[in-house]
Tab-separated table of C-alpha atoms in Angstrom:
chain	number	residue	atom	x	y	z
A	264	MET	CA	-11.455	-21.898	-192.122
A	265	SER	CA	-7.352	-20.771	-191.652
A	266	LYS	CA	-6.756	-17.458	-192.994
A	267	LYS	CA	-3.711	-19.173	-195.156
A	268	GLU	CA	-6.451	-21.565	-196.120
A	269	LYS	CA	-8.730	-19.062	-197.251
A	270	ILE	CA	-5.725	-17.533	-199.522
A	271	PHE	CA	-4.782	-21.413	-200.697
A	272	ARG	CA	-8.606	-22.136	-201.724
A	273	THR	CA	-8.718	-23.495	-205.139
A	274	THR	CA	-12.540	-21.916	-206.024
A	275	LYS	CA	-11.778	-20.255	-209.241
A	276	GLU	CA	-13.893	-16.685	-209.004
A	277	VAL	CA	-14.878	-15.730	-212.487
A	278	LEU	CA	-13.774	-12.628	-214.517
A	279	LYS	CA	-15.555	-11.179	-217.232
A	280	THR	CA	-14.154	-9.679	-219.924
A	281	ALA	CA	-14.366	-6.011	-220.693
A	282	LYS	CA	-15.439	-4.985	-223.700
A	283	ARG	CA	-13.129	-2.469	-224.668
A	284	ARG	CA	-10.680	-5.049	-222.746
A	285	LYS	CA	-7.682	-7.372	-224.950
A	286	SER	CA	-8.136	-11.130	-224.220
A	287	SER	CA	-4.766	-10.849	-223.617
A	288	SER	CA	-5.273	-8.990	-220.667
A	289	THR	CA	-8.246	-10.762	-219.122
A	290	ARG	CA	-5.919	-13.571	-219.251
A	291	TRP	CA	-3.675	-11.980	-216.615
A	292	LEU	CA	-5.964	-10.566	-214.569
A	293	GLN	CA	-7.957	-13.889	-214.316
A	294	ARG	CA	-4.580	-15.698	-213.383
A	295	GLN	CA	-4.011	-12.962	-211.107
A	296	ILE	CA	-7.061	-13.510	-209.231
A	297	ASN	CA	-6.803	-17.520	-209.432
A	298	ASP	CA	-2.872	-17.370	-208.296
A	299	PRO	CA	-2.601	-18.269	-204.577
A	300	TYR	CA	0.458	-16.602	-204.135
A	301	VAL	CA	-0.725	-13.504	-205.216
A	302	ARG	CA	-3.666	-13.676	-202.489
A	303	GLN	CA	-0.657	-14.657	-199.717
A	304	ALA	CA	1.724	-11.854	-200.853
A	305	GLN	CA	-1.159	-9.475	-200.362
A	306	ALA	CA	-2.214	-11.204	-197.525
A	307	GLU	CA	1.753	-10.683	-195.616
A	308	GLY	CA	2.004	-7.252	-197.238
A	309	LYS	CA	4.667	-8.816	-199.818
A	310	ARG	CA	5.852	-6.511	-203.156
A	311	SER	CA	4.971	-9.375	-204.570
A	312	ARG	CA	4.531	-13.080	-205.499
A	313	ALA	CA	7.701	-13.245	-206.151
A	314	ALA	CA	9.030	-13.424	-202.590
A	315	TYR	CA	7.966	-16.730	-201.797
A	316	LYS	CA	10.260	-18.330	-204.855
A	317	ILE	CA	13.519	-16.684	-203.054
A	318	ILE	CA	11.719	-17.940	-199.680
A	319	GLN	CA	11.533	-21.638	-201.335
A	320	ILE	CA	14.940	-21.557	-202.622
A	321	ASP	CA	16.041	-20.203	-199.400
A	322	GLU	CA	14.475	-23.052	-197.339
A	323	LYS	CA	16.200	-26.001	-199.727
A	324	TYR	CA	19.612	-24.401	-200.226
A	325	LYS	CA	19.874	-22.455	-197.564
A	326	ILE	CA	21.886	-19.745	-199.301
A	327	PHE	CA	21.301	-16.878	-196.752
A	328	ASN	CA	22.927	-16.669	-193.415
A	329	PRO	CA	21.938	-14.253	-190.596
A	330	GLY	CA	24.709	-10.744	-190.998
A	331	ASP	CA	25.170	-11.672	-194.604
A	332	SER	CA	25.198	-8.484	-197.385
A	333	VAL	CA	23.597	-8.890	-199.965
A	334	LEU	CA	23.373	-7.485	-203.660
A	335	ASP	CA	20.215	-7.828	-205.383
A	336	LEU	CA	20.391	-6.595	-209.411
A	337	GLY	CA	17.381	-5.727	-211.441
A	338	ALA	CA	15.509	-5.642	-207.614
A	339	ALA	CA	12.203	-3.991	-208.692
A	340	PRO	CA	9.794	-3.813	-206.921
A	341	GLY	CA	11.908	-4.717	-203.600
A	342	SER	CA	10.325	-8.184	-202.828
A	343	TRP	CA	13.826	-10.086	-202.416
A	344	THR	CA	15.093	-7.390	-201.182
A	345	GLU	CA	12.526	-7.232	-198.642
A	346	VAL	CA	13.177	-11.252	-197.871
A	347	ALA	CA	16.828	-10.960	-198.067
A	348	LEU	CA	16.883	-8.128	-195.199
A	349	GLU	CA	14.181	-10.420	-193.158
A	350	LYS	CA	16.845	-13.134	-193.526
A	351	THR	CA	20.118	-11.520	-192.876
A	352	GLY	CA	19.965	-8.154	-191.604
A	353	GLY	CA	23.124	-7.235	-193.180
A	354	PHE	CA	23.907	-4.682	-195.917
A	355	THR	CA	21.487	-4.924	-198.145
A	356	LEU	CA	21.733	-2.955	-201.689
A	357	ALA	CA	19.202	-3.197	-204.468
A	358	VAL	CA	19.606	-2.166	-207.674
A	359	ASP	CA	16.925	-1.173	-210.796
A	360	ILE	CA	16.732	0.876	-213.715
A	361	LEU	CA	13.316	1.479	-212.817
A	362	ASP	CA	11.903	3.077	-209.545
A	363	MET	CA	11.376	1.717	-206.361
A	364	VAL	CA	9.705	2.269	-203.427
A	365	ASN	CA	12.085	2.625	-199.895
A	366	ILE	CA	12.469	-0.381	-198.336
A	367	GLN	CA	13.206	0.234	-194.415
A	368	LYS	CA	17.707	-0.368	-193.736
A	369	ALA	CA	18.155	-1.023	-197.841
A	370	ILE	CA	20.024	0.671	-200.310
A	371	ILE	CA	18.630	1.747	-203.278
A	372	LEU	CA	20.268	2.639	-206.563
A	373	LYS	CA	19.004	3.500	-209.648
A	374	ALA	CA	21.199	2.775	-212.470
A	375	ASP	CA	21.288	0.132	-215.701
A	376	LEU	CA	23.153	-3.275	-215.304
A	377	GLN	CA	24.324	-3.205	-218.853
A	378	GLU	CA	26.024	0.456	-218.516
A	379	GLU	CA	29.683	-0.142	-217.081
A	380	GLU	CA	29.299	2.995	-215.247
A	381	SER	CA	26.890	0.620	-212.786
A	382	VAL	CA	29.962	-1.264	-211.619
A	383	GLY	CA	31.404	2.061	-210.448
A	384	LEU	CA	28.043	3.530	-208.982
A	385	ILE	CA	27.907	-0.151	-206.995
A	386	LYS	CA	32.112	-0.092	-205.801
A	387	LYS	CA	31.326	3.320	-204.426
A	388	LEU	CA	27.972	2.521	-202.564
A	389	SER	CA	29.569	-0.954	-200.939
A	390	ILE	CA	32.935	-0.582	-199.019
A	391	ASN	CA	33.170	-4.958	-199.571
A	392	LYS	CA	31.823	-7.227	-201.399
A	393	PHE	CA	29.057	-9.496	-200.841
A	394	ASP	CA	28.206	-12.727	-199.323
A	395	VAL	CA	25.286	-13.172	-201.881
A	396	VAL	CA	24.263	-11.292	-205.349
A	397	LEU	CA	20.894	-12.482	-206.388
A	398	SER	CA	19.096	-12.027	-209.431
A	399	ASP	CA	15.564	-12.031	-210.716
A	400	MET	CA	15.713	-10.255	-213.830
A	401	ALA	CA	13.748	-11.709	-217.220
A	402	ALA	CA	13.216	-9.749	-220.313
A	403	SER	CA	10.487	-8.381	-221.379
A	404	THR	CA	8.300	-11.356	-223.662
A	405	THR	CA	7.631	-11.087	-227.212
A	406	GLY	CA	5.819	-14.069	-227.243
A	407	HIS	CA	8.542	-15.752	-229.127
A	408	LYS	CA	9.916	-18.612	-226.595
A	409	SER	CA	13.228	-18.985	-228.723
A	410	THR	CA	13.690	-14.995	-228.261
A	411	ASP	CA	12.793	-14.837	-224.762
A	412	HIS	CA	14.555	-17.477	-223.746
A	413	ILE	CA	18.124	-15.489	-225.701
A	414	ARG	CA	17.130	-12.467	-223.971
A	415	THR	CA	16.773	-13.931	-220.412
A	416	GLN	CA	19.733	-15.594	-220.672
A	417	ALA	CA	21.815	-12.761	-221.303
A	418	LEU	CA	20.306	-11.189	-218.642
A	419	ALA	CA	21.487	-14.164	-216.326
A	420	GLU	CA	24.892	-13.664	-218.159
A	421	LEU	CA	24.921	-10.548	-217.281
A	422	ALA	CA	23.891	-11.421	-213.335
A	423	SER	CA	26.417	-13.849	-213.696
A	424	LEU	CA	29.654	-11.004	-214.236
A	425	TYR	CA	28.497	-9.061	-211.664
A	426	ALA	CA	28.526	-11.987	-209.175
A	427	ILE	CA	32.009	-12.672	-210.045
A	428	ASP	CA	33.157	-8.914	-209.548
A	429	PHE	CA	31.305	-8.485	-206.199
A	430	LEU	CA	31.024	-12.132	-204.280
A	431	LYS	CA	33.374	-12.508	-201.206
A	432	LYS	CA	35.113	-16.150	-201.326
A	433	GLY	CA	32.720	-18.987	-200.675
A	434	GLY	CA	29.934	-16.515	-201.915
A	435	THR	CA	26.141	-17.664	-203.139
A	436	PHE	CA	24.958	-16.196	-206.305
A	437	CYS	CA	21.258	-17.318	-207.409
A	438	ALA	CA	19.901	-16.168	-210.911
A	439	LYS	CA	16.424	-16.882	-213.365
A	440	VAL	CA	17.428	-19.001	-216.119
A	441	PHE	CA	14.797	-20.592	-218.605
A	442	GLN	CA	14.281	-24.721	-218.390
A	443	GLY	CA	16.649	-26.453	-219.624
A	444	GLY	CA	18.986	-24.348	-217.377
A	445	THR	CA	21.868	-22.420	-217.889
A	446	HIS	CA	23.278	-22.701	-221.213
A	447	SER	CA	26.562	-24.263	-221.950
A	448	ASN	CA	29.029	-21.218	-221.915
A	449	LEU	CA	27.394	-19.487	-218.686
A	450	LEU	CA	27.063	-22.737	-217.349
A	451	LEU	CA	30.964	-23.424	-217.900
A	452	GLU	CA	31.945	-20.258	-216.305
A	453	LEU	CA	30.457	-20.976	-213.365
A	454	LYS	CA	31.927	-24.142	-212.932
A	455	LYS	CA	34.847	-22.112	-213.251
A	456	ASN	CA	34.207	-20.272	-210.118
A	457	PHE	CA	31.678	-22.411	-207.739
A	458	LYS	CA	32.126	-25.056	-205.999
A	459	VAL	CA	28.877	-26.078	-206.369
A	460	ILE	CA	25.753	-25.684	-208.858
A	461	LYS	CA	22.406	-26.429	-208.554
A	462	HIS	CA	19.509	-25.819	-210.635
A	463	TYR	CA	15.481	-25.440	-208.994
A	464	LYS	CA	11.773	-24.384	-209.851
A	465	PRO	CA	10.187	-23.422	-206.819
A	466	GLU	CA	6.649	-24.411	-206.030
A	467	ALA	CA	5.766	-20.313	-206.335
A	468	SER	CA	6.928	-20.735	-209.899
A	469	ARG	CA	3.672	-20.701	-211.837
A	470	LYS	CA	3.332	-24.191	-213.882
A	471	GLY	CA	3.006	-23.215	-217.112
A	472	SER	CA	6.386	-20.232	-216.756
A	473	PRO	CA	9.651	-21.402	-218.748
A	474	GLU	CA	11.974	-19.840	-215.670
A	475	THR	CA	13.960	-21.659	-213.091
A	476	TYR	CA	16.689	-20.947	-210.959
A	477	VAL	CA	20.833	-21.554	-211.342
A	478	ILE	CA	22.271	-21.789	-207.201
A	479	ALA	CA	25.833	-21.485	-207.275
A	480	LYS	CA	27.360	-21.678	-204.499
A	481	GLY	CA	30.895	-21.861	-203.310
A	482	PHE	CA	32.557	-18.827	-204.846
A	483	GLN	CA	36.135	-19.399	-205.347
A	484	GLU	CA	38.142	-16.014	-205.858
């Protein structure tokens, strides 16, 4: 059996519930253990399974080109930033309110994207605009689907504002939204500013997850 086959084997491993562990924590751990992308990430030294989402998005829509500059919003723990650097080798700026372990050749900015001052901080660090703006941001889940949907869509809308502010002409924007795609206001705004809008759920997204991604190409300044 090859290394990759071992990673993707479907044999389930059983995780016994510890006396003091919440059932929700046990379910999460069970899912992690049985997730082939978690195993692959560990085997290949990726920071998280999320790396394979952007890899698959790029395979389908070719969002990266050699030499591209990339702005990664809500980047922690840095999986998308690492993939962007591997694909482009260009100037890459990763922004998150959380601390991040350094990524070679990337610039990391700790900032709250919901604060206006973050725009100025990004402008100070980047002389030119970007070819690609990414966002895998999602709000912490509450367990209430409608609330979670609204909060994550709000982050997608925030990311789109950064994209419109920081993209070069012809640039690409990719962001997480929830199933059903972008809500009408955001979709209308993207259609005003981009030539092509697509929605895609990569295979690496968990089947039970409501997430999907919007890919907007051909930014029009």
